[in-house]
mmCIF file of C-alpha atoms and ligand atoms in Angstrom:
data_model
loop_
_atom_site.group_PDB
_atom_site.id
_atom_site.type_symbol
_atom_site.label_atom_id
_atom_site.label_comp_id
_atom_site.label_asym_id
_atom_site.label_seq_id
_atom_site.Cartn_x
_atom_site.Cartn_y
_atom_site.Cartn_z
ATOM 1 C CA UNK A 130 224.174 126.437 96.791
ATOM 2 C CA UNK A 131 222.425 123.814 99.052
ATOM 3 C CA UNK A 132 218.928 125.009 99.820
ATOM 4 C CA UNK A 133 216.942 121.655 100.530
ATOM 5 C CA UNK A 134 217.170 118.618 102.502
ATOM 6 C CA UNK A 135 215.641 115.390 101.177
ATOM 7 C CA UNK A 136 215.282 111.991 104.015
ATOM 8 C CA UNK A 137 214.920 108.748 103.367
ATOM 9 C CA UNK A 138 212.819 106.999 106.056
ATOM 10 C CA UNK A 139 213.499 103.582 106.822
ATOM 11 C CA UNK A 140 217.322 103.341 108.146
ATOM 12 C CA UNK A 141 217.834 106.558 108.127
ATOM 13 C CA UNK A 142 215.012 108.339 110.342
ATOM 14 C CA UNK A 143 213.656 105.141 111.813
ATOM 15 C CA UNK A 144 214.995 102.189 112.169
ATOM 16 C CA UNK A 145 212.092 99.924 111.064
ATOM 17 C CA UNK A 146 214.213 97.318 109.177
ATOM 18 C CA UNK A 147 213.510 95.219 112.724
ATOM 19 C CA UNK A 148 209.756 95.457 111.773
ATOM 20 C CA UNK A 149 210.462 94.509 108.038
ATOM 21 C CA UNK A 150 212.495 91.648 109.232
ATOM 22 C CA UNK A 151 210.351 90.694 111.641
ATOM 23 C CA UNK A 152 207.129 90.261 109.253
ATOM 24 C CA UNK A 153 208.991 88.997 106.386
ATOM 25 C CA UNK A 154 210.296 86.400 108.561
ATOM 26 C CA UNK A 155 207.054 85.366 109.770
ATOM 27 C CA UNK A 156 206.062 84.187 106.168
ATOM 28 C CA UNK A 157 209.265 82.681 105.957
ATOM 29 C CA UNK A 158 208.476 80.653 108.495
ATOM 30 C CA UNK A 159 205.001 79.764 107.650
ATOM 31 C CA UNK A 160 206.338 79.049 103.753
ATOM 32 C CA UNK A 161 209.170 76.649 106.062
ATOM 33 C CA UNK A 162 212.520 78.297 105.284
ATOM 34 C CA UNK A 163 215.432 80.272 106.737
ATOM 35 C CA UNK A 164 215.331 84.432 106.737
ATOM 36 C CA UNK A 165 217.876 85.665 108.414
ATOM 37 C CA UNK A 166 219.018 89.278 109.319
ATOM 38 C CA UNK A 167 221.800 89.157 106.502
ATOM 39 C CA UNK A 168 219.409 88.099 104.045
ATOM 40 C CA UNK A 169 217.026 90.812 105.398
ATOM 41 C CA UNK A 170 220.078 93.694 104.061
ATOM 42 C CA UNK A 171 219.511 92.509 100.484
ATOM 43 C CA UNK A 172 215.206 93.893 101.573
ATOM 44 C CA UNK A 173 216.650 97.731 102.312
ATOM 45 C CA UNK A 174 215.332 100.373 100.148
ATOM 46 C CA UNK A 175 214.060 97.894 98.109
ATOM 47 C CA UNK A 176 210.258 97.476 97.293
ATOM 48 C CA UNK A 177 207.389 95.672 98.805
ATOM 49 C CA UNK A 178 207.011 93.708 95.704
ATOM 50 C CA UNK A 179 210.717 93.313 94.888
ATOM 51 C CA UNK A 180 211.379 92.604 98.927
ATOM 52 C CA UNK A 181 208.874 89.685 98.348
ATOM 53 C CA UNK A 182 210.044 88.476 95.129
ATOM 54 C CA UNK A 183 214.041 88.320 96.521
ATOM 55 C CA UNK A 184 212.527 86.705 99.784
ATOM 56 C CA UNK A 185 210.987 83.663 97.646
ATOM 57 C CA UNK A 186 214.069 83.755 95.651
ATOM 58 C CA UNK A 187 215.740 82.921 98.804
ATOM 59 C CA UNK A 188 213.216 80.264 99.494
ATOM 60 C CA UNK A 189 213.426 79.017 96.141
ATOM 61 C CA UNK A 190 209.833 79.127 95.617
ATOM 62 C CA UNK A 191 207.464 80.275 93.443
ATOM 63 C CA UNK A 192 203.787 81.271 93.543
ATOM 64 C CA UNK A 193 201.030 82.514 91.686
ATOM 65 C CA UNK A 194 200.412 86.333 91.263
ATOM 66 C CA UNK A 195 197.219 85.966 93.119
ATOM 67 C CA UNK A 196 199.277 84.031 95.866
ATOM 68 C CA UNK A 197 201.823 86.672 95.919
ATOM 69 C CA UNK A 198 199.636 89.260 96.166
ATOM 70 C CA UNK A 199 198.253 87.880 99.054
ATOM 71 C CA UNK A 200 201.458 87.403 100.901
ATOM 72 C CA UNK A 201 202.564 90.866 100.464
ATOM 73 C CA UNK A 202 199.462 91.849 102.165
ATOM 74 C CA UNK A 203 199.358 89.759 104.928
ATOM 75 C CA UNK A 204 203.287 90.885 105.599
ATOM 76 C CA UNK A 205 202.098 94.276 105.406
ATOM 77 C CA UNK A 206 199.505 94.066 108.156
ATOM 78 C CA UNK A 207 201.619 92.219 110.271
ATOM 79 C CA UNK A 208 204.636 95.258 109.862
ATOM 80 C CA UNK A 209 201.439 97.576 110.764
ATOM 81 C CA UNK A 210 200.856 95.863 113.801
ATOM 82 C CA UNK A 211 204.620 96.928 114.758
ATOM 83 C CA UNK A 212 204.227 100.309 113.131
ATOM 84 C CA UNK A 213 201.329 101.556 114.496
ATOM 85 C CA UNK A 214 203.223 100.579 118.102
ATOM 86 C CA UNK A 215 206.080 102.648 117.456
ATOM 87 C CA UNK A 216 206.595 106.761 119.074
ATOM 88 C CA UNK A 217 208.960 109.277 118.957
ATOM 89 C CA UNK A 218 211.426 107.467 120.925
ATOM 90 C CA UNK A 219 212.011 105.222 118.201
ATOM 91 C CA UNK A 220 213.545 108.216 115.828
ATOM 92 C CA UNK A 221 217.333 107.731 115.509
ATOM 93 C CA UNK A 222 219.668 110.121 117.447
ATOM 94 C CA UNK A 223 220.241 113.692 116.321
ATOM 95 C CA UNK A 224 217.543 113.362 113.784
ATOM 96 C CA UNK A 225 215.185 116.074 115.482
ATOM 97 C CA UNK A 226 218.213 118.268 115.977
ATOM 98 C CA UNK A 227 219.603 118.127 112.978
ATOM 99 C CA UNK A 228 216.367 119.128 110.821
ATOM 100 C CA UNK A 229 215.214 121.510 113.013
ATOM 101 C CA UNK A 230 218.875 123.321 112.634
ATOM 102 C CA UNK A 231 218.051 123.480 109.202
ATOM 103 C CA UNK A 232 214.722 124.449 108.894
ATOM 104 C CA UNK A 233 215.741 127.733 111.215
ATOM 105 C CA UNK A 234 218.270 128.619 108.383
ATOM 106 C CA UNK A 235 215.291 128.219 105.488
ATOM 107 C CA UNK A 236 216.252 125.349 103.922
ATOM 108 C CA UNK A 237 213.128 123.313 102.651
ATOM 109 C CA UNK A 238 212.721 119.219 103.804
ATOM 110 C CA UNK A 239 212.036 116.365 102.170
ATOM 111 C CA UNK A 240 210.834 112.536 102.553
ATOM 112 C CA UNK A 241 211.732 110.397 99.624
ATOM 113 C CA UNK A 242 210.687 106.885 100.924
ATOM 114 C CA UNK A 243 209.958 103.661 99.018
ATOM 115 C CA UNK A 244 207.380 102.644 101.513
ATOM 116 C CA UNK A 245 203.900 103.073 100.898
ATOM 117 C CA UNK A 246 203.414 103.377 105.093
ATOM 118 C CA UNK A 247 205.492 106.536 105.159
ATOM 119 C CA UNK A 248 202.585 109.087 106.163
ATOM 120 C CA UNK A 249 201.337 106.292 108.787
ATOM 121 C CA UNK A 250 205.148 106.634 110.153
ATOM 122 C CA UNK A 251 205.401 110.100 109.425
ATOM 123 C CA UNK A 252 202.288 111.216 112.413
ATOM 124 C CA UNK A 253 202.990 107.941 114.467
ATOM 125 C CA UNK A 254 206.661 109.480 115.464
ATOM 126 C CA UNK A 255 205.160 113.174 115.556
ATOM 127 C CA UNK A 256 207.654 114.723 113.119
ATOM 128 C CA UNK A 257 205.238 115.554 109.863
ATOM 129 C CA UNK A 258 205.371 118.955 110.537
ATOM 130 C CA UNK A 259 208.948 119.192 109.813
ATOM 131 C CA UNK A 260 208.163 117.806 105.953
ATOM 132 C CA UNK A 261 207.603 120.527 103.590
ATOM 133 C CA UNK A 262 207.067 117.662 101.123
ATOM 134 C CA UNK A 263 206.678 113.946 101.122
ATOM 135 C CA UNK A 264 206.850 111.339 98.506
ATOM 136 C CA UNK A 265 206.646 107.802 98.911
ATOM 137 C CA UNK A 266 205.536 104.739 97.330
ATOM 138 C CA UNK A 267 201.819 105.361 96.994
ATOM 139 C CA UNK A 268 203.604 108.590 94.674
ATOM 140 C CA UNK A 269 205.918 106.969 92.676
ATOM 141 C CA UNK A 270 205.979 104.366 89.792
ATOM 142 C CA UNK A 271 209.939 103.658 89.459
ATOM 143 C CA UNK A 272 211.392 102.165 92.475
ATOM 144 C CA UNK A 273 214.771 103.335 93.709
ATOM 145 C CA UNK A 274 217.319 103.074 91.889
ATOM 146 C CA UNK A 275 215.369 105.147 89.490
ATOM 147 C CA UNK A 276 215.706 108.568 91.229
ATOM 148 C CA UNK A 277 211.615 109.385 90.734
ATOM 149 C CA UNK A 278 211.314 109.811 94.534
ATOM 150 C CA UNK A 279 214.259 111.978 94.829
ATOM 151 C CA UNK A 280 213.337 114.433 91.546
ATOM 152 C CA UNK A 281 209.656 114.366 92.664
ATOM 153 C CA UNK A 282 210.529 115.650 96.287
ATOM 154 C CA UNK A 283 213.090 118.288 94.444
ATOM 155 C CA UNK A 284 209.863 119.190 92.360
ATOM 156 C CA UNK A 285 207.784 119.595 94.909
ATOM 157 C CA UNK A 286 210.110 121.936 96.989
ATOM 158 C CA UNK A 287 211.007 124.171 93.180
ATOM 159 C CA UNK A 288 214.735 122.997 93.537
ATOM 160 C CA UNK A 289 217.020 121.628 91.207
ATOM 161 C CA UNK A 290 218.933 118.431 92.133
ATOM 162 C CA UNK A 291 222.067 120.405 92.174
ATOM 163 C CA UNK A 292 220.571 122.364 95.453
ATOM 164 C CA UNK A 293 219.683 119.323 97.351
ATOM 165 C CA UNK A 294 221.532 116.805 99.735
ATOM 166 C CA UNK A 295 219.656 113.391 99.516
ATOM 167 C CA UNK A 296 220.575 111.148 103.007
ATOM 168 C CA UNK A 297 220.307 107.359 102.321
ATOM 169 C CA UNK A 298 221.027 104.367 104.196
ATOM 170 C CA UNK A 299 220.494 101.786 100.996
ATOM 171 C CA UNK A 300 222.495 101.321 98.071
ATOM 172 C CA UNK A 301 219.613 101.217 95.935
ATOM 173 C CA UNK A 302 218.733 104.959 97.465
ATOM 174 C CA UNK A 303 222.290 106.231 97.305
ATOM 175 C CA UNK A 304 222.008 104.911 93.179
ATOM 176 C CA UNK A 305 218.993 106.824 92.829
ATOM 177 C CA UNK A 306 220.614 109.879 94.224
ATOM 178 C CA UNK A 307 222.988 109.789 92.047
ATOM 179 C CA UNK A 308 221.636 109.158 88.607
ATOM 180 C CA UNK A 309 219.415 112.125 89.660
ATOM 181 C CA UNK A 310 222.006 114.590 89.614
ATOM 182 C CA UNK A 311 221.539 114.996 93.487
ATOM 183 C CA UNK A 312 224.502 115.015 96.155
ATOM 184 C CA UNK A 313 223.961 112.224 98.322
ATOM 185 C CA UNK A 314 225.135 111.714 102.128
ATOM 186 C CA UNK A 315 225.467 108.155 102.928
ATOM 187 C CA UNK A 316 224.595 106.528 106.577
ATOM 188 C CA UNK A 317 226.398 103.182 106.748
ATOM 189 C CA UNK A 318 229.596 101.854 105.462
ATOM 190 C CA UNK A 319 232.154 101.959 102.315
ATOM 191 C CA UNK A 320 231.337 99.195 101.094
ATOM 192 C CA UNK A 321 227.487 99.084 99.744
ATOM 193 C CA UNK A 322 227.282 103.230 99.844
ATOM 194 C CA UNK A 323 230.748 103.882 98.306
ATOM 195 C CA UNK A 324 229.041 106.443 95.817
ATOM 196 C CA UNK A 325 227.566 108.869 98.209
ATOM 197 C CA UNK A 326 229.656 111.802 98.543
ATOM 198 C CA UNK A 327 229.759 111.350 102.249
ATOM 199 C CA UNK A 328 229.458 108.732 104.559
ATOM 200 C CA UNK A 329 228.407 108.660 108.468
ATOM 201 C CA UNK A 330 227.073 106.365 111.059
ATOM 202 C CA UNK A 331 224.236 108.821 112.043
ATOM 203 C CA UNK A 332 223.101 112.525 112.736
ATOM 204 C CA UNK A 333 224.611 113.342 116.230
ATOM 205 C CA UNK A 334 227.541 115.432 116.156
ATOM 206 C CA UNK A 335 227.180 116.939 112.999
ATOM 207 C CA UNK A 336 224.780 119.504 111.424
ATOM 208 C CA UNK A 337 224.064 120.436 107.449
ATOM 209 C CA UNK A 338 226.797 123.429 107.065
ATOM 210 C CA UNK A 339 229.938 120.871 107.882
ATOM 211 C CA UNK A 340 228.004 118.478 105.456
ATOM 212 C CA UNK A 341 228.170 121.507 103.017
ATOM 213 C CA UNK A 342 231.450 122.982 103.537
ATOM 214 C CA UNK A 343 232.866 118.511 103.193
ATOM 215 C CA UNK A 344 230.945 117.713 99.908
ATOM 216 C CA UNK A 345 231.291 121.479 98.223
HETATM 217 P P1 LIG B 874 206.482 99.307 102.487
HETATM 218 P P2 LIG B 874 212.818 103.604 102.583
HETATM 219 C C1 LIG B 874 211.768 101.158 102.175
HETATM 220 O O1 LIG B 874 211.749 102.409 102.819
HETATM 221 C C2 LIG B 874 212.429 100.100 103.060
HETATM 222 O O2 LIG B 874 213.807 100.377 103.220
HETATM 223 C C3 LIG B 874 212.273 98.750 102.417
HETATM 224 O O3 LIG B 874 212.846 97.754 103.238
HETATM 225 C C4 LIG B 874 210.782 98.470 102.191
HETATM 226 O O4 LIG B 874 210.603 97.218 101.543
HETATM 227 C C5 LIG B 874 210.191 99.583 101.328
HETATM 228 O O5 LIG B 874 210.396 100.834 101.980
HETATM 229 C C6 LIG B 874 208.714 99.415 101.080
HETATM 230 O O6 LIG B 874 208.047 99.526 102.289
HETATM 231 O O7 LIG B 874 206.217 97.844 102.483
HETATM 232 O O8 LIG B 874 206.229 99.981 103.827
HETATM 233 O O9 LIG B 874 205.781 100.032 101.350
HETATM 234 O O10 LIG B 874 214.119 103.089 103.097
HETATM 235 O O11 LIG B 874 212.832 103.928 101.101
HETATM 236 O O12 LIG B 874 212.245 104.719 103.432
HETATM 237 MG MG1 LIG B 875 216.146 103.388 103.735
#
C-alpha cells in the first residue's frame, strides 16, 4: 500500500536547471570555453562537486582543490542571486494540486533533493508547509545514485520503501530510487528514465490514485 510521497526538487517541482545553467555557464565563460544546454543535461541530479568536476571535464581543465573549491562557491552565489528572485509562479503546473490531493487523503510528503539550497527554495516558492520531511544535500553523504536521500526521507516519514512513490526527473535520481527498493515515477522521456515504473511529462492531469492503480 502507497502511503507516502517523496519529490525531487530541481526538474521536477522547479525548474531551476535555467539557473544552474546559467551560473555554470558564467564560469565557463570566464575559464574561456563552450557550455551549452546539452552539456548542462549531463549537470541534472548530479552534485555541486560532481556538476563542477564534469563541467571542467568538458573544458578539459584542471585545477587545484583550493581553486575548485573556490569556483563552486562563486557558482553558487551567482545561482543564489537567481534563486532568491524566484516565487511561486515559478512551480511547475499541477504541482500544488497534485500534493495537496494527497495530503487530504493522509499520505505523508517528502523532498529528497541533491541540492544543498533546497530549504532556501523550499520558503522562496511558499510550499514548505506541504513537506512533512525534507532531506537534501546539507543531510546526506552519498550522492544520488546512492538512494541515501530517498531511504532518509522514507525514515523520516516511518515508511518502508515499498510504501513510497519517489518522482524524479534525473537518471541519477530514478537509479537511486531504484536500488532503494522504492517505486519510482519518472518526469521526462524513455530514454535516460527507462527504469522508473512510470513515465510523464508533468503533474497536470493526473493525481496519485491513477499513479497507484498504473504501477500496482
Ligand atoms: P546545489 P535535485 C540537484 O537537485 C540538481 O538537479 C543538480 O543540477 C544540482 O547540481 C544539485 O541539485 C546540487 O545543487 O548546488 O543547489 O547544492 O534535482 O536533486 O533536486
Ligand atoms: Mg532533479
Amino acid at each position: 500500500m502507497i502511503k507516502a510521497l517523496i519529490f525531487d526538487l530541481d526538474g521536477v517541482i522547479v525548474d531551476t536547471a535555467k539557473y544552474h545553467y546559467l551560473a555554470w555557464k558564467e564560469l565557463a565563460d570566464s575559464l574561456g570555453f563552450e557550455f551549452t544546454k546539452q552539456h548542462n543535461e549531463r549537470l541534472k541530479g548530479v552534485s555541486r562537486v560532481k556538476s563542477l568536476e564534469i563541467l571542467l571535464e568538458i573544458g578539459n581543465l584542471s585545477f587545484s582543490e583550493e581553486k575548485k573549491h573556490e569556483f563552486a562557491v562563486n557558482k553558487n552565489k551567482k545561482y543564489l542571486e537567481y534563486v532568491t528572485k524566484m516565487d511561486s509562479s515559478e512551480i511547475l503546473s499541477g504541482v500544488i494540486n497534485f500534493i495537496e490531493d494527497a495530503k487530504a487523503n493522509n499520505i505523508k510528503i517528502a523532498l529528497g533533493s541533491a541540492s544543498k539550497n533546497a530549504m532556501t527554495i523550499l520558503k522562496q516558492i511558499d510550499i514548505l508547509k506541504y513537506f512533512d520531511a525534507v532531506i537534501d544535500g546539507t543531510s546526506v553523504s552519498k550522492a544520488k545514485p546512492d538512494p541515501e536521500v530517498f531511504l532518509k526521507g522514507a525514515e523520516a516519514l516511518g515508511m518502508k520503501p515499498s510504501e513510497c512513490i519517489v518522482f524524479e526527473d534525473a537518471q541519477a535520481g530514478v537509479e537511486a530510487a531504484i536500488n532503494g527498493g522504492f517505486y519510482c515515477v519518472g518526469i521526462g522521456g524513455e530514454e535516460e528514465l527507462g527504469e522508473a515504473n512510470y513515465l510523464m511529462s508533468g503533474f497536470e492531469n493526473i493525481n496519485y490514485k491513477k499513479i497507484i492503480e498504473i504501477i500496482l
